[in-house]
JSON list of C-alpha atoms in Angstrom, two decimals:
[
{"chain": "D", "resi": 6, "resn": "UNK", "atom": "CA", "xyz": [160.22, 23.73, 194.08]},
{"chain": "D", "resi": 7, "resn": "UNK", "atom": "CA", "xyz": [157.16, 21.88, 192.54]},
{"chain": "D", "resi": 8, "resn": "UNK", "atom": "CA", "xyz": [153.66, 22.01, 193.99]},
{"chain": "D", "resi": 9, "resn": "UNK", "atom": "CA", "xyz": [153.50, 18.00, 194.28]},
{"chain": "D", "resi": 10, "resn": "UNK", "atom": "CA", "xyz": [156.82, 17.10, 196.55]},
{"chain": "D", "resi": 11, "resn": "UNK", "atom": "CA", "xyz": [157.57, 13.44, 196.44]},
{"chain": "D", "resi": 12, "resn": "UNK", "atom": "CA", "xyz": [159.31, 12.40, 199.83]},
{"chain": "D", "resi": 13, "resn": "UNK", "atom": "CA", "xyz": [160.60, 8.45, 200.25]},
{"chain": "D", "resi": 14, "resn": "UNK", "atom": "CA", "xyz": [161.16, 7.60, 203.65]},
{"chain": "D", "resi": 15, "resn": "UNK", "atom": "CA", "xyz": [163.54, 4.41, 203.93]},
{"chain": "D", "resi": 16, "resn": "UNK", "atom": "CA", "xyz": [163.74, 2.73, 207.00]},
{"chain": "D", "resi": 17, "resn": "UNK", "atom": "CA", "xyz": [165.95, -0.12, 207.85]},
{"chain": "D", "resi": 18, "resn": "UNK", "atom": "CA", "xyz": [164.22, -1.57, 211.14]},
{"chain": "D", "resi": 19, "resn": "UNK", "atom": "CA", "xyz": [164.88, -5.51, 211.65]},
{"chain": "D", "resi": 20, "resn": "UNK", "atom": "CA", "xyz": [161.34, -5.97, 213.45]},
{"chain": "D", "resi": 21, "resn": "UNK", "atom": "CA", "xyz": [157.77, -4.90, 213.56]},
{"chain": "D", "resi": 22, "resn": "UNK", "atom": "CA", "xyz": [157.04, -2.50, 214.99]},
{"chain": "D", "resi": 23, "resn": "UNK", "atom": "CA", "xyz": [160.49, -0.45, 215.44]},
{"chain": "D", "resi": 24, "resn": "UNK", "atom": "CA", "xyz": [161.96, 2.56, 216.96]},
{"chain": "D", "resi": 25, "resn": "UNK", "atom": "CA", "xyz": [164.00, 2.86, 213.57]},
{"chain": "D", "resi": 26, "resn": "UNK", "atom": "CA", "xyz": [160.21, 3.18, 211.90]},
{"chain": "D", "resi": 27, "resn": "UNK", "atom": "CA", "xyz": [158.94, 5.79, 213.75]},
{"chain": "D", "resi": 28, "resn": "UNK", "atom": "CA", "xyz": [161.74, 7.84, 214.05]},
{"chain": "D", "resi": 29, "resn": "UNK", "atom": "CA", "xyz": [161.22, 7.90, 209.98]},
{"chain": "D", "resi": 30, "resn": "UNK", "atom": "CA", "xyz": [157.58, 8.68, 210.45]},
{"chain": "D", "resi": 31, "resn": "UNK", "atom": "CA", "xyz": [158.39, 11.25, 212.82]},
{"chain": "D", "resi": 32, "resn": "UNK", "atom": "CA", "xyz": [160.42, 13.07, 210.39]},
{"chain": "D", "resi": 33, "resn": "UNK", "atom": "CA", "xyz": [158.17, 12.07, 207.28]},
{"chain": "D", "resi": 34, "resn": "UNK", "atom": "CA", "xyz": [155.58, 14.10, 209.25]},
{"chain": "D", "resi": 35, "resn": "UNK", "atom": "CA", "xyz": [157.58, 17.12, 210.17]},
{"chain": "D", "resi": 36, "resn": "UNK", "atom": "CA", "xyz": [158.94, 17.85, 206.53]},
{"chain": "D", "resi": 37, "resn": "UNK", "atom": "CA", "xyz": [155.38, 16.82, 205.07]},
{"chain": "D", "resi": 38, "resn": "UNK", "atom": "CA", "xyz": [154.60, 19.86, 207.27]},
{"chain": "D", "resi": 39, "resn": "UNK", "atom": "CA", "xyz": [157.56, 21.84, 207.10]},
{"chain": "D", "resi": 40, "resn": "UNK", "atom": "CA", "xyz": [157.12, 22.13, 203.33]},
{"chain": "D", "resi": 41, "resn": "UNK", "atom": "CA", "xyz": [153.10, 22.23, 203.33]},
{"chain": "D", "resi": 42, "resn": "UNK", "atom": "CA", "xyz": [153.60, 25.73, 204.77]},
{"chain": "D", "resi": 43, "resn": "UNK", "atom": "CA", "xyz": [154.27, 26.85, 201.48]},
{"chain": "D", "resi": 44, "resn": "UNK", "atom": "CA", "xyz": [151.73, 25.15, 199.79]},
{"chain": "D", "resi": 45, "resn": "UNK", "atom": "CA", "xyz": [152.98, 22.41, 198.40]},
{"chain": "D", "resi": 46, "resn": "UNK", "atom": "CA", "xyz": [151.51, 19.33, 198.53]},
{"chain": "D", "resi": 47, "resn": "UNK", "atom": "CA", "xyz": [153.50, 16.44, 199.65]},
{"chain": "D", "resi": 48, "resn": "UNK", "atom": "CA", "xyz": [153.56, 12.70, 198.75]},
{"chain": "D", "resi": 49, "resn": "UNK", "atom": "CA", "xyz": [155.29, 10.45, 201.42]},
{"chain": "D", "resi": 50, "resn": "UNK", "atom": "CA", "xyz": [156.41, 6.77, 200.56]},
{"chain": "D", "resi": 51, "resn": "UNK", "atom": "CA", "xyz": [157.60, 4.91, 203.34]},
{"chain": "D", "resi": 52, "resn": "UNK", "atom": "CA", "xyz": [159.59, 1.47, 202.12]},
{"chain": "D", "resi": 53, "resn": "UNK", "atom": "CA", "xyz": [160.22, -0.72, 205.00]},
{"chain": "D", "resi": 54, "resn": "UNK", "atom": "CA", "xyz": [163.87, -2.43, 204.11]},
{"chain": "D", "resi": 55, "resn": "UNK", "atom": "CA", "xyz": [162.84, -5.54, 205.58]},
{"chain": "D", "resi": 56, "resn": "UNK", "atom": "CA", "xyz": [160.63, -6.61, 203.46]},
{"chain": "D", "resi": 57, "resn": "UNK", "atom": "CA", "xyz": [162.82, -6.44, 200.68]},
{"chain": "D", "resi": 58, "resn": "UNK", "atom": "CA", "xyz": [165.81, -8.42, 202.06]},
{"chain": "D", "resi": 59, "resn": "UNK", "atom": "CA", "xyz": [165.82, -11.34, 200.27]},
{"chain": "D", "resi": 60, "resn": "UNK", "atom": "CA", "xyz": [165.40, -8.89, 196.96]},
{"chain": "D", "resi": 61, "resn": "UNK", "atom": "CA", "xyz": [168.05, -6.93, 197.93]},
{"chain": "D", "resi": 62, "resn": "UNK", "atom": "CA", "xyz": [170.73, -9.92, 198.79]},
{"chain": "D", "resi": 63, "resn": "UNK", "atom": "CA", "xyz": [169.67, -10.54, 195.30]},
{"chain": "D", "resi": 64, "resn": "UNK", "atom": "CA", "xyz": [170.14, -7.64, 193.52]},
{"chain": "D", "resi": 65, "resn": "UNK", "atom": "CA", "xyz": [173.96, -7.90, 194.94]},
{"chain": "D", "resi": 66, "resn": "UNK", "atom": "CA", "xyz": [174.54, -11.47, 194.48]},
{"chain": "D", "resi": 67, "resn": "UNK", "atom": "CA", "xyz": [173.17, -10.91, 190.44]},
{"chain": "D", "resi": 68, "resn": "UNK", "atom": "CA", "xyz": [173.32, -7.12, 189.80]},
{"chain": "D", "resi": 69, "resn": "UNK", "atom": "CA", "xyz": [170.33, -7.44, 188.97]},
{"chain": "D", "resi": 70, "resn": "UNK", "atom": "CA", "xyz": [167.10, -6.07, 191.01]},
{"chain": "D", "resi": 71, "resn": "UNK", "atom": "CA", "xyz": [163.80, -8.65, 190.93]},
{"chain": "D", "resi": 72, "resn": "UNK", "atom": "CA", "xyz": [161.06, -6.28, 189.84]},
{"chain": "D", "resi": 73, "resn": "UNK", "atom": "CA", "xyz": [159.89, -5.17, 193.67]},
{"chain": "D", "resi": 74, "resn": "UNK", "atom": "CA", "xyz": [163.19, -3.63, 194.30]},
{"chain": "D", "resi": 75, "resn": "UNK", "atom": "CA", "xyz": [163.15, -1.77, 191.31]},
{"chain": "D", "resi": 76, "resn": "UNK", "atom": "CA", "xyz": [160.19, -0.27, 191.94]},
{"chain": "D", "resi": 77, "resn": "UNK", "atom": "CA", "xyz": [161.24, 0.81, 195.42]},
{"chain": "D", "resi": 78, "resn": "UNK", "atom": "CA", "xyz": [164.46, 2.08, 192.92]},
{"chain": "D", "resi": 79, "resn": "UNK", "atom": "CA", "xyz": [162.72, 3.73, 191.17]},
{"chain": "D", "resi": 80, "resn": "UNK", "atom": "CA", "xyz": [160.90, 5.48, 193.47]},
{"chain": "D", "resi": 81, "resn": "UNK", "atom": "CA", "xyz": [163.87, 6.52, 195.02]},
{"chain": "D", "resi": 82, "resn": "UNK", "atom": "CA", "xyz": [164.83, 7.71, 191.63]},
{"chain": "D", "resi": 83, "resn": "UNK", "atom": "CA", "xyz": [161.97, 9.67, 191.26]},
{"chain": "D", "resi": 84, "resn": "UNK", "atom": "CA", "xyz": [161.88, 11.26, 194.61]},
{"chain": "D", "resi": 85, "resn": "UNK", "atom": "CA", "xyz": [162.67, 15.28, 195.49]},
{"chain": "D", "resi": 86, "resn": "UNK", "atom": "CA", "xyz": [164.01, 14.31, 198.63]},
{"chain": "D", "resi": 87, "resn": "UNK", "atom": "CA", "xyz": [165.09, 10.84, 200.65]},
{"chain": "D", "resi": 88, "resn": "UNK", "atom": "CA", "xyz": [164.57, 10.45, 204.48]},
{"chain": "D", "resi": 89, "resn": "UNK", "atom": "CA", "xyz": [166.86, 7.47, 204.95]},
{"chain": "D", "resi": 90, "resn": "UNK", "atom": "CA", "xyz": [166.81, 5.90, 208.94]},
{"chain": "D", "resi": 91, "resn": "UNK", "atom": "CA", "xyz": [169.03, 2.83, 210.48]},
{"chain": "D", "resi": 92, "resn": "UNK", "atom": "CA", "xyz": [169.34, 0.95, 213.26]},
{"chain": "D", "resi": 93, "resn": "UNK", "atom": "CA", "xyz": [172.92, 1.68, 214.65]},
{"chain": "D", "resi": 94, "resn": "UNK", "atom": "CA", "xyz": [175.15, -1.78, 215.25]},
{"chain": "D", "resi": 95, "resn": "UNK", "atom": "CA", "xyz": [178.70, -1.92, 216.44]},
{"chain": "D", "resi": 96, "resn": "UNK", "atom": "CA", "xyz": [178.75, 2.00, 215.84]},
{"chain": "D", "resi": 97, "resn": "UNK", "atom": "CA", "xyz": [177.64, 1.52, 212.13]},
{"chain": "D", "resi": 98, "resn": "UNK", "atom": "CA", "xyz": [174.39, 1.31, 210.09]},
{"chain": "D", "resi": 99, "resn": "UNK", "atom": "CA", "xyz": [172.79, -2.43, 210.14]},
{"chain": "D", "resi": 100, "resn": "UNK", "atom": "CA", "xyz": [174.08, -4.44, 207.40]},
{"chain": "D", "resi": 101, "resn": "UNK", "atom": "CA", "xyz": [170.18, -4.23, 205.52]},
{"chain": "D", "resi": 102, "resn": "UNK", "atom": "CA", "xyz": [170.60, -0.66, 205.41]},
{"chain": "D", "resi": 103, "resn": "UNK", "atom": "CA", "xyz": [174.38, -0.59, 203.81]},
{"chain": "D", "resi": 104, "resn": "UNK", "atom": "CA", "xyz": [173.48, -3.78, 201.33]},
{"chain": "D", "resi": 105, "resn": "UNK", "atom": "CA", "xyz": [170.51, -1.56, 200.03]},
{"chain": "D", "resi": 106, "resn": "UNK", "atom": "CA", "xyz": [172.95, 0.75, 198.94]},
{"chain": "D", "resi": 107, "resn": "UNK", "atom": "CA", "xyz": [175.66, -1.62, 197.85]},
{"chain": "D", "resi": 108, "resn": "UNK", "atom": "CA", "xyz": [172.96, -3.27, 195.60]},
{"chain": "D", "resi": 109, "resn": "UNK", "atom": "CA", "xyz": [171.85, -0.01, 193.42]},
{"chain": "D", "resi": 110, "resn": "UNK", "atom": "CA", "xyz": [173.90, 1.93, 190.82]},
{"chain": "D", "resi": 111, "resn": "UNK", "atom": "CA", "xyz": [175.42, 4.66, 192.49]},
{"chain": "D", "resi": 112, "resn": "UNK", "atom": "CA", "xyz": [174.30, 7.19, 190.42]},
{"chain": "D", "resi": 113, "resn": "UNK", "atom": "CA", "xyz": [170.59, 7.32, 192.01]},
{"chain": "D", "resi": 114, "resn": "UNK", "atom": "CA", "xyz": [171.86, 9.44, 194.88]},
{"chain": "D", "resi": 115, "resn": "UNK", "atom": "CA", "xyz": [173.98, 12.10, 192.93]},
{"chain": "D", "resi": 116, "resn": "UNK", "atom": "CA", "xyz": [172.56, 15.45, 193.72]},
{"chain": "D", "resi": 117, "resn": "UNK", "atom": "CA", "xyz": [169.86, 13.48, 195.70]},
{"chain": "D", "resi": 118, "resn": "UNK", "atom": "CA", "xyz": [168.78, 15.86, 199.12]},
{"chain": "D", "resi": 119, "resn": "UNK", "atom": "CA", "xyz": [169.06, 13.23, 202.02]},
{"chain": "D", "resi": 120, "resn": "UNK", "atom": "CA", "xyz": [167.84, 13.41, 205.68]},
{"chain": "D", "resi": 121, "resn": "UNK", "atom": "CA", "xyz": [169.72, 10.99, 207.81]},
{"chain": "D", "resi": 122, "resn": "UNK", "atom": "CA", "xyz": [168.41, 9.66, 210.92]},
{"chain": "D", "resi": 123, "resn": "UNK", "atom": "CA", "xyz": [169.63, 7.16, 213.38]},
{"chain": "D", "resi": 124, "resn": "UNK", "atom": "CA", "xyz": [168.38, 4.87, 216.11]},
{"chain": "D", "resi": 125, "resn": "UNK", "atom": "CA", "xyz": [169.71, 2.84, 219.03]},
{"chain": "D", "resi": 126, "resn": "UNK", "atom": "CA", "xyz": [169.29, 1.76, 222.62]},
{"chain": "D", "resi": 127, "resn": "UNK", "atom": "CA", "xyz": [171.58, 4.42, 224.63]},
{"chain": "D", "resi": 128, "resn": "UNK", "atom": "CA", "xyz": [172.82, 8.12, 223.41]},
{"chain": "D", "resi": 129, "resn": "UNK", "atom": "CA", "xyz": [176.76, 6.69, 223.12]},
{"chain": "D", "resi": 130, "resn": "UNK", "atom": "CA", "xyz": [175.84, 5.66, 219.73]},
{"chain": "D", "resi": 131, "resn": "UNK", "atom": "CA", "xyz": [174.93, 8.91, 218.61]},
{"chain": "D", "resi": 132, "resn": "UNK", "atom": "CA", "xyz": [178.54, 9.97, 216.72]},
{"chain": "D", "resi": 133, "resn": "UNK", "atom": "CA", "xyz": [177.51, 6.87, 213.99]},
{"chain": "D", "resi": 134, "resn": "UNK", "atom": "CA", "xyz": [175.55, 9.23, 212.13]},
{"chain": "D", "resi": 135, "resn": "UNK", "atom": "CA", "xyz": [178.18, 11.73, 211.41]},
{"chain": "D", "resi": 136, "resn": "UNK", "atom": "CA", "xyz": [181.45, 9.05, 211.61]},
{"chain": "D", "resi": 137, "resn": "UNK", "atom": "CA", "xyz": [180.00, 5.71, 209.90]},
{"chain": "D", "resi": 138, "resn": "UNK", "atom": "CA", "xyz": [177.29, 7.10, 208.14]},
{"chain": "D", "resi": 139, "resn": "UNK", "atom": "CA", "xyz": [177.05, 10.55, 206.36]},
{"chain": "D", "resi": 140, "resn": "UNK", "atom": "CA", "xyz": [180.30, 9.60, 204.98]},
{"chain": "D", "resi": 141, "resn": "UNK", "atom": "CA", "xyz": [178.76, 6.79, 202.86]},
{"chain": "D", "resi": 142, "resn": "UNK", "atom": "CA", "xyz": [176.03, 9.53, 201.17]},
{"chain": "D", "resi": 143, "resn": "UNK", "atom": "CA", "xyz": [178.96, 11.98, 200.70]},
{"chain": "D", "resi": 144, "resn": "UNK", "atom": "CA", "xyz": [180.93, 9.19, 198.48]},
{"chain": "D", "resi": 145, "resn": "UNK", "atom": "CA", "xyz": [177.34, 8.82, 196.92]},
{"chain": "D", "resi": 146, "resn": "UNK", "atom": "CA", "xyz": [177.10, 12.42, 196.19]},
{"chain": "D", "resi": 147, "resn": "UNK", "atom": "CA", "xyz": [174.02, 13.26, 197.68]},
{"chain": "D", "resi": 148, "resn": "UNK", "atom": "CA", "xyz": [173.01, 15.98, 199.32]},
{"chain": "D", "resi": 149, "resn": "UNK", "atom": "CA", "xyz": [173.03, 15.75, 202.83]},
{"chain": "D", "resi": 150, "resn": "UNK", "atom": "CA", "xyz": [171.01, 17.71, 205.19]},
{"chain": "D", "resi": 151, "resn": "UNK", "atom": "CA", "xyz": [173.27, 19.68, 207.75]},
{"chain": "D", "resi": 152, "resn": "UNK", "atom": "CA", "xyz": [171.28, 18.41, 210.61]},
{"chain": "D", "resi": 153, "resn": "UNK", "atom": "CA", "xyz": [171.25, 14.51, 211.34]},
{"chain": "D", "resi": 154, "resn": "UNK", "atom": "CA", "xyz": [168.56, 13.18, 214.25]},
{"chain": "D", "resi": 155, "resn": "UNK", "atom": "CA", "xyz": [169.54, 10.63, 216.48]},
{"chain": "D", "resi": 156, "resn": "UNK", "atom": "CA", "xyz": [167.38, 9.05, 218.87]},
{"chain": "D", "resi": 157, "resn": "UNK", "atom": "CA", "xyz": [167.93, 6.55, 221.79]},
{"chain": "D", "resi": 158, "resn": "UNK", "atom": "CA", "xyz": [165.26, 4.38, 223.18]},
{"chain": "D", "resi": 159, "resn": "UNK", "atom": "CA", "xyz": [164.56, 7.37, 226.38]},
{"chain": "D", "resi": 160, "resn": "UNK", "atom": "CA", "xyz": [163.84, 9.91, 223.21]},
{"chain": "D", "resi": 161, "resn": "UNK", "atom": "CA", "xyz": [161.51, 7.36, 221.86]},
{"chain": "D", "resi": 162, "resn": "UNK", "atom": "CA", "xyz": [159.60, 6.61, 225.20]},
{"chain": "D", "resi": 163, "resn": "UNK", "atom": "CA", "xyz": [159.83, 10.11, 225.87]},
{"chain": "D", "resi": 164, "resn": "UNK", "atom": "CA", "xyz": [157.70, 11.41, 223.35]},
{"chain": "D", "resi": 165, "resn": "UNK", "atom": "CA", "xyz": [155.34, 8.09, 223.82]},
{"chain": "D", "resi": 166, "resn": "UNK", "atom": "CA", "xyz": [154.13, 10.17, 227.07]},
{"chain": "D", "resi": 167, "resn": "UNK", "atom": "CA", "xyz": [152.47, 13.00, 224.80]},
{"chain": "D", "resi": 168, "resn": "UNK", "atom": "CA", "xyz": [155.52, 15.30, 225.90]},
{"chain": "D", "resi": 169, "resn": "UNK", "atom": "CA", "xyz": [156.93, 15.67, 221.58]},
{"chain": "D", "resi": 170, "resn": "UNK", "atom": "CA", "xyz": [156.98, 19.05, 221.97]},
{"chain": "D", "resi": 171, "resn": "UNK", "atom": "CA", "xyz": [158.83, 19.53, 224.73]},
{"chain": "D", "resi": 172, "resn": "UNK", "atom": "CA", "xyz": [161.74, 17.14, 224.27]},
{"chain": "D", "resi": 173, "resn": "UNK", "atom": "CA", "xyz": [164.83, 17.69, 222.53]},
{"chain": "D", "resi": 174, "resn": "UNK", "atom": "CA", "xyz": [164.20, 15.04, 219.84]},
{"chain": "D", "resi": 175, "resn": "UNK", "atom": "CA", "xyz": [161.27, 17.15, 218.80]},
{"chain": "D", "resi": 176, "resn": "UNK", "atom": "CA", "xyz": [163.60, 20.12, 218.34]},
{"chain": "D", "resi": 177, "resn": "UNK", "atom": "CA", "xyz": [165.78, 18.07, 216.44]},
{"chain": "D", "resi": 178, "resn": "UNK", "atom": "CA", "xyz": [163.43, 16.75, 214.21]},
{"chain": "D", "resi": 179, "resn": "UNK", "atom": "CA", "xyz": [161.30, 20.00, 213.49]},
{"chain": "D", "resi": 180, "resn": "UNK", "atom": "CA", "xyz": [165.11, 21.67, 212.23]},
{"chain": "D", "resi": 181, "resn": "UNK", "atom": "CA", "xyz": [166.43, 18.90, 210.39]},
{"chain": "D", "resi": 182, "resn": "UNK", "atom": "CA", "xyz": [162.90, 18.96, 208.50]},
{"chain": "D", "resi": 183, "resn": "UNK", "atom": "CA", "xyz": [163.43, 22.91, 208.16]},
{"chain": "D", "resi": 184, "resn": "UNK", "atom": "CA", "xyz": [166.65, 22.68, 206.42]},
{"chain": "D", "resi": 185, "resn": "UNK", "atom": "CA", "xyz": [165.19, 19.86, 204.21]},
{"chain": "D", "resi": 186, "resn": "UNK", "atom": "CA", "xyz": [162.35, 22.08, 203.26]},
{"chain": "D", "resi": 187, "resn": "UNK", "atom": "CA", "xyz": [164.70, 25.07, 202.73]},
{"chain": "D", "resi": 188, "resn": "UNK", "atom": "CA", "xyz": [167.12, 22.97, 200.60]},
{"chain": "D", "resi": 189, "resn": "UNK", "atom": "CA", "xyz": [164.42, 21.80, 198.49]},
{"chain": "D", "resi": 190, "resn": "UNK", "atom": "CA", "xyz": [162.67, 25.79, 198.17]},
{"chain": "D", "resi": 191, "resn": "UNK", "atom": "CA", "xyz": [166.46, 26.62, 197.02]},
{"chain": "D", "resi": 192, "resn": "UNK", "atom": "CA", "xyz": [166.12, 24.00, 193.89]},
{"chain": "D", "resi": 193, "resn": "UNK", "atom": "CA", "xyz": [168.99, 22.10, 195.69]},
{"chain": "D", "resi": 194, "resn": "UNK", "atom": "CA", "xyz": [168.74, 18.45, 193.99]},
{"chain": "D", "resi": 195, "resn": "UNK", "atom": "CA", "xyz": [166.73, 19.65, 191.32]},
{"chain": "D", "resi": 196, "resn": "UNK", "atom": "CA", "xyz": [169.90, 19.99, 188.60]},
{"chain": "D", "resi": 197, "resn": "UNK", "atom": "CA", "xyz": [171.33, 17.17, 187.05]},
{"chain": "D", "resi": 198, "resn": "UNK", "atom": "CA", "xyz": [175.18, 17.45, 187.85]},
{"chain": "D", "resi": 199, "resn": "UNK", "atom": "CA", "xyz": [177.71, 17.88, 184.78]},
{"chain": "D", "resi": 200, "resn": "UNK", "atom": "CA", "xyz": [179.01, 14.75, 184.01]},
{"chain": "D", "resi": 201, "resn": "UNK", "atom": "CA", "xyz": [182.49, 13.49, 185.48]},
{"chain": "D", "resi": 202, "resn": "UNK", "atom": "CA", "xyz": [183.30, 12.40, 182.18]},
{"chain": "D", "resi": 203, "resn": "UNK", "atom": "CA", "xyz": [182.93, 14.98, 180.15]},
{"chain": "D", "resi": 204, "resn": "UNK", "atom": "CA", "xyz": [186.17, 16.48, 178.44]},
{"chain": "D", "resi": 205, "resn": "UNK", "atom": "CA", "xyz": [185.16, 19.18, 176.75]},
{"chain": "D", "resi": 206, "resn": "UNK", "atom": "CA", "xyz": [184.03, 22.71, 177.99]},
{"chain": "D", "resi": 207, "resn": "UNK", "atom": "CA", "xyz": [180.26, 22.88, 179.80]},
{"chain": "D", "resi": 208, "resn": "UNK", "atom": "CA", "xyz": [177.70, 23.49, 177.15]},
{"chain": "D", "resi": 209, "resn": "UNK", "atom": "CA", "xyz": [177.27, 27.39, 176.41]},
{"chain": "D", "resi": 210, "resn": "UNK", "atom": "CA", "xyz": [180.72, 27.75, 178.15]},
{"chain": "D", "resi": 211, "resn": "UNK", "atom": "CA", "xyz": [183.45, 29.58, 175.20]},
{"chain": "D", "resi": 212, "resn": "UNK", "atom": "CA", "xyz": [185.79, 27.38, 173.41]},
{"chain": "D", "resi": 213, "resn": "UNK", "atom": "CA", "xyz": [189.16, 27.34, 175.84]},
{"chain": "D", "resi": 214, "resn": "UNK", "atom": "CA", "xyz": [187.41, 27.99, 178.56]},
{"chain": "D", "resi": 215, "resn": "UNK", "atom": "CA", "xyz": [188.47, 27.39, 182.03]},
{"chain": "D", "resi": 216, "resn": "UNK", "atom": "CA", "xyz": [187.33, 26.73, 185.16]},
{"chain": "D", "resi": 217, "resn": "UNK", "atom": "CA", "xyz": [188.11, 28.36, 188.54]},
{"chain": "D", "resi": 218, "resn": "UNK", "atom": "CA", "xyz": [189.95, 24.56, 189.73]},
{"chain": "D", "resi": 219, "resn": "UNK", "atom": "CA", "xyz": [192.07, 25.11, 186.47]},
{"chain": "D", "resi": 220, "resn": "UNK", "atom": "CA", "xyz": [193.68, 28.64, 187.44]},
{"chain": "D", "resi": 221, "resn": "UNK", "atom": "CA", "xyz": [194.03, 27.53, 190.74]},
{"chain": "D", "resi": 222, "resn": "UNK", "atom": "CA", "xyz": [196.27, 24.70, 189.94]},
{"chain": "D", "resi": 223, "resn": "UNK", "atom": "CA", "xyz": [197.68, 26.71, 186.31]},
{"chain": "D", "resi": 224, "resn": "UNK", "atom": "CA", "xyz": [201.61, 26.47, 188.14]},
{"chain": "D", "resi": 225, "resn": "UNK", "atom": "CA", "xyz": [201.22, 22.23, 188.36]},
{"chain": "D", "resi": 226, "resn": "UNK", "atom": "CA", "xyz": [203.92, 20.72, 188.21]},
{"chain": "D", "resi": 227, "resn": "UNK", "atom": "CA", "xyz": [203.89, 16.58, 187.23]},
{"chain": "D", "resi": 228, "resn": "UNK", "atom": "CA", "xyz": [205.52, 14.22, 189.45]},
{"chain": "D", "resi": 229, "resn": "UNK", "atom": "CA", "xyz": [207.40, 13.29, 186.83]},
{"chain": "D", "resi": 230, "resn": "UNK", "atom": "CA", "xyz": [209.49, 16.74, 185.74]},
{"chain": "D", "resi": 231, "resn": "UNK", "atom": "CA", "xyz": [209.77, 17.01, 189.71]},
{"chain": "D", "resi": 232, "resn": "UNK", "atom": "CA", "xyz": [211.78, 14.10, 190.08]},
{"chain": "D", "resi": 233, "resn": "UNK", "atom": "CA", "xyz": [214.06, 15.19, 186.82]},
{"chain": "D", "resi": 234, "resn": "UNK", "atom": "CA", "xyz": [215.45, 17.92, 188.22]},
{"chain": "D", "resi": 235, "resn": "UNK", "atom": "CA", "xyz": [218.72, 18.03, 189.79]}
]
């Protein structure tokens, strides 16, 4: 892990202020902490969606990001680590946080560590994160941190009453930081993934080499020969 840590925290609120926002500050501030025990020093950017609708809408309409979103792009390209938040509607992320991600090249996220987190009014939404959402930054590639926080407008108001540490959003918050701070101490996102494309053997890998998916699939038999035999 680097001294300097760049963290961007994304957060898809629809108004000003939101609970979506400062559940992203919330965990901005416990992985800024999380990974300052160490001694690194940690940059947070915090992009507010919202005011980069109309960019985004753009960016999918053209493929082509206005030069505000592709700075925030950028940044995201840049960054060791994402903290990515949502509203949740109709048990999925709100359509400003999906269209972000429709509107960028998918290839931003690969390897990318992620920390999902989730807002709405009542707990019942609370399954989005790991049945409407993590699936979209496992199709991306990214690296997802094993624990997702969720928080419902009582977890919010909650910790409004100077009670953080003794609520179970807290909790959830100070782990899922942990884990983010562990992943990135482990050099996890730090790699650049072999390419999909690539038809030879991995460089510094012997000529005819193979890999451990090869053997286990070495008795395959095509479709085809399967359906010529009598």
């Amino acid at each position: 892990m680097t001294d300097t840590v760049r963290l961007v925290a994304l957060s898809a609120g629809l108004s000003t202020p939101s609970s979506t926002r400062m559940l992203a500050d919330q965990l901005s501030r416990a992985a800024a902490a999380a990974l300052g025990r160490d001694g690194a020093e940690v940059e947070v950017t915090t992009v507010e969606l919202r005011e980069h609708a109309h960019d985004i809408t753009d960016a999918l309409l053209t493929r082509f990001p206005g030069e505000r979103l592709s700075m925030v792009i950028e940044s995201v390209r840049a960054a060791d680590a994402v903290i990515a938040v949502t509203p949740v509607f109709n048990l999925g992320p709100s359509g400003l946080f999906k269209t972000f991600f429709d509107a960028i090249d998918i290839e931003v996220w690969n390897d990318k560590p992620v920390l999902l987190g989730a807002t709405a009014g009542t707990a019942r939404h609370s399954l989005a994160i790991d049945y409407a959402i993590r699936p979209l930054f496992g199709y991306l590639k990214a690296q997802v941190v094993p624990t997702a926080v969720f928080a419902a407008s009582a977890d919010l108001g909650a910790d409004t009453e100077g009670q953080a540490d003794e609520q179970p959003l807290a909790v959830r918050v100070r782990r899922a930081a942990s884990e983010l701070a562990t992943m990135l101490r482990a050099g996890i996102g730090t790699t650049a993934a072999p390419s999909e494309t690539s038809e030879g053997p991995a460089d510094g890998a012997p000529a005819g080499a193979t890999s451990t998916v090869d053997a286990e699939f070495s008795d395959f038999v095509p479709m085809g020969k399967l359906l010529g035999r009598g």
